[in-house]
Amino acid sequence: MVLALAALAWSFWWSSGWLQLCAGLALFLFGMQSLEQGLKNLAGGRLEQWLGKSTSTPFKGLLFGSVASLLLQSSTLVSLLTIAFLSAGLITLVGSIAVLFGANLGATSGIWLLALAGQNISMSKVAMPLLVFGILLGMSGDRGKAVGRLLLGISLIFMGIDEIKSGFSSFGDLRLDRYSADGAMGALLFVGVGTLITVVVQSSHATLMLTLAALASQQLALDQALAIAIGSNLGSAVSTGVMGLIGSARSGQRLAVAHMVFNGTTTVIAFFLLPPMTWLVVHATGWMGMGDNTLIQLAMFHTLFNAMGVLVFWPFQQQLAQALERWLPDAQEPSVLIETGAGQVVQLTRARYLQTTSLQTAESASSAVAKELQHMARLALEVVAHALYAPPDVRHGPEREDPQLRSRLEHQAINADVLYRNHIKGVYADLLEFMGRMDQPLDGAQQAFWHSSQVAAFQLVDAVKDAHRLQRNMHKFLMQPDDSAARSSYLELRLYMLQTLRDIHALSVADMPESQWTQELHALDASIAAFDAQFRKHLFAAIRGGLLDSLTVSSLMNDLGFAQTIIHVLRQVLLLGEGHEAIRQQQLLMGDAPLIQAA
């Protein structure tokens, strides 16, 4: 890295024109970042809301992708936002494919703007006033800062374009068309150049802008420029596809592959149809009265082959989605998360749903956190079940009347503290790290949800630690003879906890009107309070009758407190659904197979 920077610095000293060209490219890329940030801050969460609503029909998705790419001047950003939403389960795969098509069409808008502006118009005359207004507005309130950031981005893009044009002008004797091979090999060479530049600068817009400047300076032939445009499409697929595959859930990976398939196929079609398409755009500019305007011809070609790709794939969106689901199927939910038999290596459980791409927007990040809380709550439920010497799947385990739950213990359960370190701690750490990396602006409701999620995660950890404390006495007293009053009391506490956890699960996945759901929740609260009062009354009666000594009663009182804390925490996690619908939509605590199972 140091050697590369040193070589770059030497190249600047060697050629002032090269320095001007690189400085222009840097201004252009930074301007795109500023424009993107300004638009996102100005729109707040509305851009994400529009994306969520736009996928109800394929045409709406196409329209949203086109408009978003036009405004953000980055089809890559639109694609990554869509991957984030798909990974979070907020939109469907078919709907996201339509957005992807629209993003490719919208990417042509910036090329048309630059082509129509031409080579002889100085962008700096517009850029300087925008720069002044952008800086001044950046000193005002939040909305003014967003507008200022937007204007600053536009001004930097215009200044970058002028610098790039000046940089190419200084290489007046450089004729890249001299290095072209004949026929298909020559076209393939410049397709590779376009792909490489796009992968390096991470922007097909920047590649096409460089191509326009070189074409206007007559340092590129038209056929070379068209081949570079084809390569920029392929480079965009490579860069976006790699980022989507690395940092996304399986659903997001499907869209990343769809992006590569779409752009790759479009690239192949455009490459083999390059001669007739070149003839078409050359004659079309003549028919339109624009003469031999190579800039317009490049813009027209870019629009033509992207539109052709959309037309080819449009009838097959559903089939493409089905094929992607076959190629990249969802991983099967394991019945056993960790093997605890002798000689087996313990594998620590980590977060499942906290993908890097989910941090693109507040909505996708919130949905990922909701899913991870579901995962963590299921783990916590099973740790509690182990602490109670019950089957790990509390939700579908034995009923209260089952003799299995009343028989004497015949085995030593897995230590709840070991389960916490192996299965809860890593997930909790990943959740905290993910929340710490979130730097998107949040509205009031989102801030409340994030705070509630942090509290819920902490309380789940606390509940598991309470289960460890409860486990010690549970084992001690459940091993006593069947006629022991202490054993009967701990057995009653155990059965109460298992039944209440079952009721919490049933309520969390219940499909019922909100009013009925609230009524059922109040009934659950009443039963919890009734048991607490009745159990305490029973303990004091046992003391008076000489059935229990005071030390045993004190242990039972403490363990009743631990039990009620565990139940209260799981109830509170359930109640997050009232403040953030995503929790209930994800059906917290829902699932069929146990995540942890003793050997």
Coordinates of C-alpha atoms in Angstrom, one line a residue:
M1 CA 0.0 0.0 0.0
V2 CA 2.8 2.4 0.9
L3 CA 4.7 1.6 -2.3
A4 CA 1.5 2.2 -4.3
L5 CA 1.0 5.6 -2.7
A6 CA 4.6 6.5 -3.3
A7 CA 4.3 5.5 -7.0
L8 CA 1.2 7.6 -7.3
A9 CA 2.9 10.6 -5.7
W10 CA 5.8 10.2 -8.1
S11 CA 3.4 10.0 -11.1
F12 CA 1.9 13.4 -10.0
W13 CA 5.4 15.0 -10.1
W14 CA 6.1 13.4 -13.4
S15 CA 2.9 14.7 -15.1
S16 CA 0.8 17.7 -14.1
G17 CA -1.9 16.6 -16.6
W18 CA -2.1 13.2 -14.9
L19 CA -2.4 15.0 -11.5
Q20 CA -5.2 17.2 -12.9
L21 CA -7.0 14.1 -14.2
C22 CA -6.8 12.2 -10.9
A23 CA -7.8 15.3 -8.9
G24 CA -10.9 15.7 -11.1
L25 CA -11.8 12.0 -10.6
A26 CA -11.3 12.5 -6.8
L27 CA -13.6 15.6 -6.8
F28 CA -16.2 13.7 -8.9
L29 CA -16.3 10.7 -6.6
F30 CA -16.4 12.8 -3.4
G31 CA -19.1 14.9 -5.0
M32 CA -21.2 11.7 -5.6
Q33 CA -20.7 10.7 -1.9
S34 CA -21.8 14.2 -0.8
L35 CA -24.8 14.2 -3.2
E36 CA -25.8 10.7 -1.9
Q37 CA -25.5 11.8 1.8
G38 CA -27.4 15.0 1.2
L39 CA -30.3 13.3 -0.5
K40 CA -30.5 10.6 2.2
N41 CA -30.5 13.2 5.0
L42 CA -33.0 15.4 3.2
A43 CA -35.4 12.5 2.5
G44 CA -35.0 11.1 6.0
G45 CA -36.6 7.7 6.1
R46 CA -38.9 8.5 3.2
L47 CA -36.5 7.0 0.6
E48 CA -36.6 3.6 2.4
Q49 CA -40.4 3.9 2.8
W50 CA -40.8 4.5 -0.9
L51 CA -38.6 1.5 -1.6
G52 CA -40.8 -0.7 0.7
K53 CA -44.0 0.5 -1.1
S54 CA -42.6 0.4 -4.6
T55 CA -42.4 -3.3 -5.0
S56 CA -46.1 -4.0 -4.9
T57 CA -46.0 -4.3 -8.7
P58 CA -43.1 -4.8 -11.1
F59 CA -43.7 -1.5 -12.9
K60 CA -43.6 0.4 -9.6
G61 CA -40.3 -1.3 -8.8
L62 CA -38.9 -0.4 -12.2
L63 CA -40.0 3.2 -11.8
F64 CA -38.6 3.5 -8.3
G65 CA -35.3 2.1 -9.4
S66 CA -35.0 4.5 -12.3
V67 CA -36.0 7.6 -10.3
A68 CA -33.7 6.7 -7.4
S69 CA -30.8 6.1 -9.6
L70 CA -31.5 9.4 -11.4
L71 CA -31.5 11.3 -8.1
L72 CA -28.6 9.5 -6.4
Q73 CA -26.6 9.2 -9.6
S74 CA -25.5 5.7 -8.4
S75 CA -27.1 2.5 -9.6
T76 CA -24.7 0.7 -7.2
L77 CA -26.1 2.5 -4.2
V78 CA -29.7 1.7 -5.2
S79 CA -28.7 -1.9 -5.7
L80 CA -27.1 -2.1 -2.3
L81 CA -30.1 -0.5 -0.6
T82 CA -32.3 -3.0 -2.3
I83 CA -30.1 -5.9 -1.2
A84 CA -30.3 -4.6 2.4
F85 CA -34.1 -4.4 2.3
L86 CA -34.3 -7.9 0.8
S87 CA -31.9 -9.3 3.4
A88 CA -34.1 -7.9 6.1
G89 CA -37.2 -9.4 4.7
L90 CA -38.9 -6.1 4.0
I91 CA -39.4 -6.7 0.2
T92 CA -39.8 -9.7 -2.0
L93 CA -37.2 -11.1 -4.4
V94 CA -39.4 -10.6 -7.5
G95 CA -40.0 -6.9 -6.5
S96 CA -36.3 -6.3 -5.9
I97 CA -35.4 -7.6 -9.3
A98 CA -37.7 -5.0 -10.9
V99 CA -36.0 -2.3 -8.8
L100 CA -32.7 -3.6 -10.1
F101 CA -33.8 -3.3 -13.7
G102 CA -34.9 0.3 -13.0
A103 CA -31.6 1.2 -11.4
N104 CA -29.8 0.2 -14.6
L105 CA -32.1 2.3 -16.7
G106 CA -31.7 5.3 -14.4
A107 CA -28.0 5.0 -14.6
T108 CA -28.1 6.3 -18.2
S109 CA -29.6 9.7 -17.1
G110 CA -26.3 11.2 -15.9
I111 CA -24.6 10.2 -19.2
W112 CA -27.2 12.0 -21.2
L113 CA -26.8 15.1 -19.0
L114 CA -23.0 15.2 -19.6
A115 CA -23.4 14.4 -23.3
L116 CA -26.0 17.1 -23.9
A117 CA -23.8 19.6 -22.0
G118 CA -21.0 18.9 -24.4
Q119 CA -17.3 19.6 -24.2
N120 CA -17.3 23.3 -24.7
I121 CA -19.5 24.3 -21.7
S122 CA -17.5 25.1 -18.5
M123 CA -19.2 23.5 -15.5
S124 CA -17.2 25.7 -13.1
K125 CA -19.4 28.7 -13.9
V126 CA -22.3 26.8 -12.3
A127 CA -20.2 25.0 -9.7
M128 CA -18.7 28.0 -8.0
P129 CA -22.1 29.6 -6.9
L130 CA -23.3 26.2 -5.8
L131 CA -20.2 25.7 -3.8
V132 CA -20.7 29.0 -2.0
F133 CA -24.4 28.3 -1.3
G134 CA -23.6 24.8 -0.2
I135 CA -21.1 25.9 2.4
L136 CA -23.4 28.7 3.7
L137 CA -26.4 26.3 4.1
G138 CA -24.1 23.8 5.8
M139 CA -23.8 26.2 8.7
S140 CA -27.6 26.2 9.4
G141 CA -30.0 23.6 10.9
D142 CA -30.3 19.9 10.0
R143 CA -32.4 20.5 6.9
G144 CA -30.2 23.3 5.7
K145 CA -27.1 21.1 6.2
A146 CA -28.8 18.4 4.1
V147 CA -29.5 20.9 1.3
G148 CA -26.0 22.3 1.6
R149 CA -24.5 18.9 1.3
L150 CA -26.5 18.2 -1.8
L151 CA -25.4 21.5 -3.4
L152 CA -21.9 20.8 -2.4
G153 CA -22.0 17.4 -4.0
I154 CA -23.3 18.9 -7.3
S155 CA -20.7 21.6 -7.4
L156 CA -17.9 19.1 -6.7
I157 CA -19.2 16.8 -9.5
F158 CA -19.2 19.8 -11.9
M159 CA -15.7 20.9 -10.8
G160 CA -14.5 17.3 -11.2
I161 CA -15.8 17.1 -14.7
D162 CA -14.0 20.3 -15.7
E163 CA -10.7 19.1 -14.1
I164 CA -11.0 15.8 -16.0
K165 CA -11.6 17.5 -19.3
S166 CA -8.6 19.8 -18.7
G167 CA -6.5 16.8 -17.7
F168 CA -7.3 15.0 -20.9
S169 CA -6.7 18.1 -22.9
S170 CA -3.1 18.2 -21.7
F171 CA -2.6 14.8 -23.3
G172 CA -3.3 16.2 -26.7
D173 CA -0.9 13.9 -28.5
L174 CA -2.2 10.8 -26.7
R175 CA -4.3 8.7 -29.2
L176 CA -5.6 5.6 -27.5
D177 CA -7.1 4.5 -30.8
R178 CA -3.6 3.6 -32.0
Y179 CA -3.5 0.8 -29.4
S180 CA -6.7 -0.9 -30.6
A181 CA -6.6 -4.4 -32.1
D182 CA -8.8 -5.2 -35.0
G183 CA -12.2 -6.8 -34.8
A184 CA -13.6 -8.6 -31.8
M185 CA -10.3 -8.7 -30.0
G186 CA -10.0 -4.9 -30.0
A187 CA -13.5 -4.6 -28.6
L188 CA -12.8 -7.2 -26.0
L189 CA -9.7 -5.3 -24.9
F190 CA -11.6 -2.1 -24.2
V191 CA -14.5 -4.0 -22.5
G192 CA -11.8 -5.3 -20.1
V193 CA -10.5 -1.7 -19.7
G194 CA -14.0 -0.5 -18.8
T195 CA -14.5 -3.4 -16.4
L196 CA -11.2 -2.8 -14.6
I197 CA -11.7 1.0 -14.2
T198 CA -15.2 0.5 -12.8
V199 CA -14.0 -2.1 -10.3
V200 CA -11.2 0.1 -9.2
V201 CA -13.2 3.4 -8.8
Q202 CA -16.4 1.5 -7.7
S203 CA -18.5 3.7 -10.0
S204 CA -19.8 3.1 -13.5
H205 CA -20.7 6.8 -13.6
A206 CA -17.1 7.8 -13.1
T207 CA -16.0 5.3 -15.8
L208 CA -18.5 6.7 -18.3
M209 CA -17.6 10.3 -17.4
L210 CA -13.9 9.6 -18.1
T211 CA -14.9 7.9 -21.4
L212 CA -17.0 11.0 -22.4
A213 CA -14.1 13.3 -21.7
A214 CA -11.6 11.2 -23.6
L215 CA -14.1 10.8 -26.5
A216 CA -14.7 14.6 -26.6
S217 CA -10.9 15.2 -26.7
Q218 CA -10.7 12.8 -29.7
Q219 CA -8.4 10.5 -27.7
L220 CA -10.8 7.6 -28.1
A221 CA -12.6 6.2 -31.2
L222 CA -16.3 5.7 -30.9
D223 CA -16.1 1.9 -31.1
Q224 CA -13.6 2.0 -28.2
A225 CA -15.8 4.2 -26.1
L226 CA -18.8 1.9 -26.7
A227 CA -16.8 -1.1 -25.7
I228 CA -15.7 0.7 -22.5
A229 CA -19.4 1.4 -21.8
I230 CA -20.2 -2.3 -22.1
G231 CA -17.3 -3.0 -19.7
S232 CA -18.6 -0.5 -17.1
N233 CA -21.8 -2.4 -16.9
L234 CA -19.9 -5.6 -16.3
G235 CA -17.7 -3.9 -13.7
S236 CA -20.7 -2.6 -11.8
A237 CA -22.1 -6.2 -11.6
V238 CA -18.8 -7.4 -10.3
S239 CA -18.3 -4.8 -7.6
T240 CA -22.0 -4.8 -6.4
G241 CA -22.2 -8.6 -6.7
V242 CA -19.1 -9.2 -4.6
M243 CA -20.3 -6.7 -1.9
G244 CA -23.7 -8.3 -1.9
L245 CA -22.5 -11.8 -1.6
I246 CA -20.0 -11.1 1.2
G247 CA -22.2 -9.0 3.5
S248 CA -25.7 -10.2 3.0
A249 CA -28.1 -12.9 4.1
R250 CA -29.1 -15.6 1.7
S251 CA -32.0 -13.6 0.2
G252 CA -29.6 -10.6 -0.4
Q253 CA -27.1 -13.0 -2.0
R254 CA -29.8 -14.1 -4.5
L255 CA -30.3 -10.5 -5.6
A256 CA -26.5 -10.0 -5.9
V257 CA -26.4 -13.0 -8.2
A258 CA -29.4 -11.7 -10.1
H259 CA -27.5 -8.4 -10.6
M260 CA -24.5 -10.3 -12.0
V261 CA -26.7 -12.5 -14.2
F262 CA -28.6 -9.5 -15.6
N263 CA -25.6 -7.3 -16.2
G264 CA -23.5 -10.2 -17.5
T265 CA -26.1 -11.3 -20.0
T266 CA -26.7 -7.8 -21.1
T267 CA -22.9 -7.3 -21.6
V268 CA -22.7 -10.5 -23.7
I269 CA -25.7 -9.5 -25.9
A270 CA -24.3 -5.9 -26.4
F271 CA -20.8 -7.2 -27.2
F272 CA -22.1 -9.6 -30.0
L273 CA -24.5 -6.9 -31.3
L274 CA -21.9 -4.1 -31.1
P275 CA -21.5 -3.6 -34.9
P276 CA -25.2 -3.3 -35.7
M277 CA -25.9 -1.2 -32.6
T278 CA -23.0 1.1 -33.6
W279 CA -24.5 1.5 -37.0
L280 CA -27.9 2.2 -35.4
V281 CA -26.7 5.0 -33.0
V282 CA -24.5 6.6 -35.7
H283 CA -27.4 6.9 -38.2
A284 CA -29.9 7.8 -35.4
T285 CA -28.0 10.9 -34.5
G286 CA -28.0 11.9 -38.2
W287 CA -31.8 11.3 -38.5
M288 CA -32.2 13.5 -35.3
G289 CA -30.2 16.3 -36.8
M290 CA -27.3 16.0 -34.4
G291 CA -24.7 15.2 -37.0
D292 CA -21.7 13.2 -35.9
N293 CA -22.0 13.9 -32.2
T294 CA -20.1 11.0 -30.6
L295 CA -21.1 12.1 -27.1
I296 CA -24.8 11.7 -27.9
Q297 CA -24.0 8.4 -29.7
L298 CA -22.3 7.0 -26.6
A299 CA -25.3 8.1 -24.3
M300 CA -27.7 6.6 -26.8
F301 CA -25.8 3.3 -27.0
H302 CA -25.7 3.0 -23.2
T303 CA -29.4 3.6 -22.9
L304 CA -30.1 1.2 -25.8
F305 CA -28.3 -1.8 -24.5
N306 CA -29.6 -1.4 -20.9
A307 CA -33.2 -1.1 -22.2
M308 CA -32.6 -4.1 -24.4
G309 CA -31.5 -6.1 -21.3
V310 CA -34.6 -5.1 -19.4
L311 CA -36.8 -6.1 -22.4
V312 CA -35.1 -9.5 -22.5
F313 CA -35.5 -10.2 -18.8
W314 CA -38.8 -8.5 -18.1
P315 CA -41.1 -11.5 -19.0
F316 CA -38.9 -13.9 -16.9
Q317 CA -38.8 -12.1 -13.5
Q318 CA -40.7 -14.9 -11.7
Q319 CA -38.7 -17.6 -13.4
L320 CA -35.4 -15.9 -12.5
A321 CA -36.5 -15.6 -8.9
Q322 CA -37.5 -19.3 -8.7
A323 CA -34.1 -20.3 -10.3
L324 CA -32.2 -18.2 -7.8
E325 CA -34.1 -19.8 -4.9
R326 CA -33.1 -23.2 -6.3
W327 CA -29.5 -22.2 -6.8
L328 CA -29.2 -20.6 -3.3
P329 CA -31.7 -22.3 -1.1
D330 CA -32.3 -21.3 2.5
A331 CA -30.2 -23.2 5.0
Q332 CA -32.2 -25.8 7.0
E333 CA -32.9 -24.9 10.6
P334 CA -30.7 -27.4 12.6
S335 CA -32.5 -29.5 15.2
V336 CA -29.3 -29.3 17.4
L337 CA -27.2 -26.2 17.5
I338 CA -24.4 -27.6 19.5
E339 CA -23.3 -31.2 20.3
T340 CA -22.4 -31.7 23.9
G341 CA -21.3 -35.3 23.8
A342 CA -17.9 -36.5 25.0
G343 CA -15.0 -35.5 22.8
Q344 CA -16.9 -33.0 20.7
V345 CA -15.6 -29.5 20.1
V346 CA -17.8 -26.7 21.4
Q347 CA -18.8 -24.2 18.7
L348 CA -19.8 -20.8 20.0
T349 CA -23.1 -19.5 18.8
R350 CA -23.0 -16.1 17.0
A351 CA -25.5 -13.8 15.5
R352 CA -27.4 -15.0 12.4
Y353 CA -29.1 -12.0 11.0
L354 CA -26.8 -9.0 11.6
Q355 CA -25.4 -8.6 8.0
T356 CA -23.3 -5.6 7.1
T357 CA -25.6 -4.6 4.2
S358 CA -28.5 -4.2 6.7
L359 CA -26.7 -1.1 8.0
Q360 CA -27.5 0.7 4.8
T361 CA -30.8 2.0 6.2
A362 CA -32.5 2.4 9.6
E363 CA -35.4 0.2 8.5
S364 CA -33.3 -2.8 7.4
A365 CA -31.1 -2.5 10.4
S366 CA -34.1 -2.4 12.7
S367 CA -35.6 -5.5 11.0
A368 CA -32.2 -7.3 11.4
V369 CA -32.2 -6.5 15.1
A370 CA -35.7 -7.7 15.5
K371 CA -34.8 -11.0 13.9
E372 CA -31.7 -11.4 16.1
L373 CA -33.7 -10.7 19.2
Q374 CA -36.0 -13.5 18.1
H375 CA -32.9 -15.7 17.8
M376 CA -31.6 -14.7 21.2
A377 CA -35.0 -15.2 22.9
R378 CA -35.2 -18.7 21.5
L379 CA -31.8 -19.5 22.8
A380 CA -32.7 -18.0 26.2
L381 CA -35.9 -20.1 26.4
E382 CA -33.9 -23.3 25.8
V383 CA -31.3 -22.3 28.4
V384 CA -34.2 -21.8 30.9
A385 CA -35.6 -25.2 29.9
H386 CA -32.3 -26.9 30.7
A387 CA -32.1 -25.1 34.0
L388 CA -35.6 -26.5 34.8
Y389 CA -34.5 -30.0 33.8
A390 CA -37.1 -30.0 31.1
P391 CA -37.0 -30.9 27.4
P392 CA -35.2 -28.0 25.5
D393 CA -38.2 -27.2 23.4
V394 CA -40.5 -25.5 26.0
R395 CA -43.0 -24.6 23.4
H396 CA -43.9 -28.1 22.3
G397 CA -42.7 -30.1 25.2
P398 CA -44.7 -32.3 27.7
E399 CA -47.9 -30.9 29.1
R400 CA -48.2 -30.0 32.8
E401 CA -50.0 -33.3 33.6
D402 CA -47.3 -35.4 31.9
P403 CA -45.8 -37.8 34.5
Q404 CA -42.3 -37.1 33.0
L405 CA -42.3 -33.7 34.5
R406 CA -43.2 -35.0 38.0
S407 CA -40.8 -37.9 38.1
R408 CA -37.5 -37.7 40.0
L409 CA -34.5 -36.4 38.1
E410 CA -32.3 -39.1 36.7
H411 CA -29.6 -37.0 35.0
Q412 CA -27.5 -33.9 35.6
A413 CA -28.6 -31.1 33.2
I414 CA -26.1 -28.9 31.3
N415 CA -24.9 -26.1 33.5
A416 CA -26.8 -22.9 32.5
D417 CA -23.8 -20.8 33.0
V418 CA -21.9 -22.9 30.4
L419 CA -24.8 -22.5 28.0
Y420 CA -24.8 -18.8 28.5
R421 CA -21.1 -18.5 27.6
N422 CA -21.5 -20.8 24.6
H423 CA -24.8 -19.7 23.2
I424 CA -25.9 -16.3 24.6
K425 CA -22.8 -14.2 25.2
G426 CA -21.5 -14.3 21.6
V427 CA -24.9 -13.3 20.2
Y428 CA -25.3 -10.5 22.7
A429 CA -21.8 -9.2 21.8
D430 CA -22.6 -9.2 18.1
L431 CA -25.8 -7.4 18.8
L432 CA -24.0 -4.7 20.7
E433 CA -21.4 -4.3 18.0
F434 CA -24.0 -4.1 15.3
M435 CA -25.9 -1.4 17.1
G436 CA -22.7 0.5 17.8
R437 CA -21.9 0.5 14.0
M438 CA -25.3 2.0 13.1
D439 CA -24.8 5.6 12.0
Q440 CA -28.0 6.3 10.0
P441 CA -30.3 9.1 11.1
L442 CA -33.2 7.8 13.3
D443 CA -36.6 9.3 13.8
G444 CA -38.3 9.3 17.2
A445 CA -40.0 5.9 16.8
Q446 CA -36.8 4.3 15.6
Q447 CA -34.8 5.7 18.5
A448 CA -37.4 4.3 20.9
F449 CA -37.2 0.9 19.2
W450 CA -33.4 0.8 19.4
H451 CA -33.4 1.8 23.0
S452 CA -36.1 -0.9 23.8
S453 CA -34.0 -3.5 21.8
Q454 CA -30.9 -2.7 23.9
V455 CA -32.8 -3.1 27.1
A456 CA -34.5 -6.3 25.9
A457 CA -31.1 -7.9 25.0
F458 CA -29.7 -7.0 28.3
Q459 CA -32.7 -8.4 30.1
L460 CA -32.5 -11.6 28.2
V461 CA -28.9 -12.0 29.4
D462 CA -30.0 -11.2 32.9
A463 CA -32.8 -13.8 32.7
V464 CA -30.3 -16.5 31.6
K465 CA -28.1 -15.7 34.6
D466 CA -31.1 -15.9 36.9
A467 CA -31.8 -19.3 35.4
H468 CA -28.3 -20.4 36.4
R469 CA -29.0 -19.3 40.0
L470 CA -32.3 -21.1 40.0
Q471 CA -30.8 -24.3 38.6
R472 CA -28.7 -25.0 41.6
N473 CA -31.6 -25.3 44.1
M474 CA -33.9 -26.9 41.4
H475 CA -31.5 -29.8 41.2
K476 CA -30.9 -30.1 44.9
F477 CA -34.6 -30.2 45.9
L478 CA -36.0 -32.1 42.9
M479 CA -33.6 -35.0 43.8
Q480 CA -35.3 -35.4 47.2
P481 CA -37.9 -38.1 48.0
D482 CA -41.3 -37.9 46.5
D483 CA -43.0 -37.1 49.8
S484 CA -40.7 -34.2 50.6
A485 CA -42.6 -30.9 51.0
A486 CA -39.6 -29.0 49.6
R487 CA -39.6 -31.1 46.5
S488 CA -43.3 -30.6 46.0
S489 CA -42.9 -26.8 46.2
Y490 CA -40.0 -26.8 43.7
L491 CA -42.0 -29.1 41.4
E492 CA -44.9 -26.7 41.6
L493 CA -42.6 -23.7 40.8
R494 CA -41.1 -25.7 37.9
L495 CA -44.5 -26.6 36.4
Y496 CA -45.7 -23.0 36.7
M497 CA -42.6 -21.7 34.8
L498 CA -42.9 -24.2 32.0
Q499 CA -46.7 -23.5 31.6
T500 CA -46.2 -19.8 31.7
L501 CA -43.4 -19.9 29.1
R502 CA -45.6 -22.0 26.9
D503 CA -48.4 -19.4 27.3
I504 CA -46.0 -16.6 26.4
H505 CA -44.9 -18.4 23.2
A506 CA -48.6 -19.1 22.3
L507 CA -49.4 -15.4 22.7
S508 CA -46.4 -14.2 20.8
V509 CA -47.4 -16.2 17.6
A510 CA -51.2 -15.7 18.0
D511 CA -53.0 -14.4 14.9
M512 CA -55.7 -12.3 16.5
P513 CA -57.1 -8.7 16.5
E514 CA -55.1 -6.3 18.6
S515 CA -57.9 -5.8 21.1
Q516 CA -58.1 -9.6 21.7
W517 CA -54.3 -9.9 21.9
T518 CA -54.2 -7.2 24.6
Q519 CA -57.0 -8.9 26.5
E520 CA -55.1 -12.2 26.5
L521 CA -52.0 -10.4 27.7
H522 CA -53.9 -9.0 30.6
A523 CA -55.2 -12.4 31.5
L524 CA -51.6 -13.7 31.4
D525 CA -50.5 -10.9 33.8
A526 CA -53.4 -11.8 36.1
S527 CA -52.4 -15.5 36.2
I528 CA -48.8 -14.6 37.0
A529 CA -49.9 -12.3 39.8
A530 CA -52.3 -14.9 41.2
F531 CA -49.6 -17.6 41.3
D532 CA -47.2 -15.3 43.0
A533 CA -49.7 -14.5 45.8
Q534 CA -50.9 -18.1 46.1
F535 CA -47.3 -19.5 46.2
R536 CA -46.2 -17.1 48.9
K537 CA -49.4 -17.9 50.9
H538 CA -48.6 -21.6 50.6
L539 CA -45.0 -21.2 51.8
F540 CA -46.1 -19.3 55.0
A541 CA -48.7 -21.9 55.6
A542 CA -46.1 -24.7 55.3
I543 CA -43.9 -22.9 57.9
R544 CA -46.9 -22.7 60.3
G545 CA -47.6 -26.4 59.8
G546 CA -44.0 -27.4 60.3
L547 CA -43.7 -28.8 56.8
L548 CA -40.9 -26.5 55.7
D549 CA -38.2 -24.8 57.7
S550 CA -37.3 -21.2 57.4
L551 CA -34.1 -21.8 55.4
T552 CA -35.9 -23.8 52.8
V553 CA -38.6 -21.1 52.6
S554 CA -36.0 -18.4 52.1
S555 CA -34.5 -20.4 49.2
L556 CA -38.0 -20.8 47.7
M557 CA -38.7 -17.1 48.1
N558 CA -35.4 -16.2 46.3
D559 CA -36.1 -18.7 43.5
L560 CA -39.6 -17.4 43.1
G561 CA -38.1 -14.0 42.5
F562 CA -35.7 -15.4 39.9
A563 CA -38.6 -17.2 38.2
Q564 CA -40.8 -14.1 38.1
T565 CA -37.9 -12.1 36.7
I566 CA -37.3 -14.6 33.9
I567 CA -41.0 -14.6 33.0
H568 CA -41.2 -10.8 33.2
V569 CA -38.2 -10.4 30.9
L570 CA -39.7 -12.7 28.3
R571 CA -43.0 -10.9 28.6
Q572 CA -41.3 -7.6 28.1
V573 CA -39.6 -8.8 24.9
L574 CA -43.0 -9.9 23.7
L575 CA -44.4 -6.4 24.5
L576 CA -41.8 -4.9 22.1
G577 CA -44.4 -5.7 19.5
E578 CA -46.6 -2.9 20.7
G579 CA -43.9 -0.4 20.0
H580 CA -42.4 -1.8 16.9
E581 CA -44.6 -4.0 14.6
A582 CA -41.5 -5.7 13.1
I583 CA -41.1 -7.8 16.3
R584 CA -44.6 -9.3 16.0
Q585 CA -44.3 -9.7 12.3
Q586 CA -41.2 -11.8 12.8
Q587 CA -43.2 -13.8 15.4
L588 CA -40.8 -13.5 18.3
L589 CA -39.9 -16.9 20.0
M590 CA -41.4 -18.7 17.0
G591 CA -39.8 -21.9 15.6
D592 CA -40.2 -25.6 15.6
A593 CA -36.8 -27.1 16.4
P594 CA -34.8 -26.8 19.6
L595 CA -31.6 -24.7 19.1
I596 CA -29.7 -26.4 22.0
Q597 CA -30.1 -30.0 22.9
A598 CA -28.2 -32.1 25.4
A599 CA -26.5 -35.2 24.1

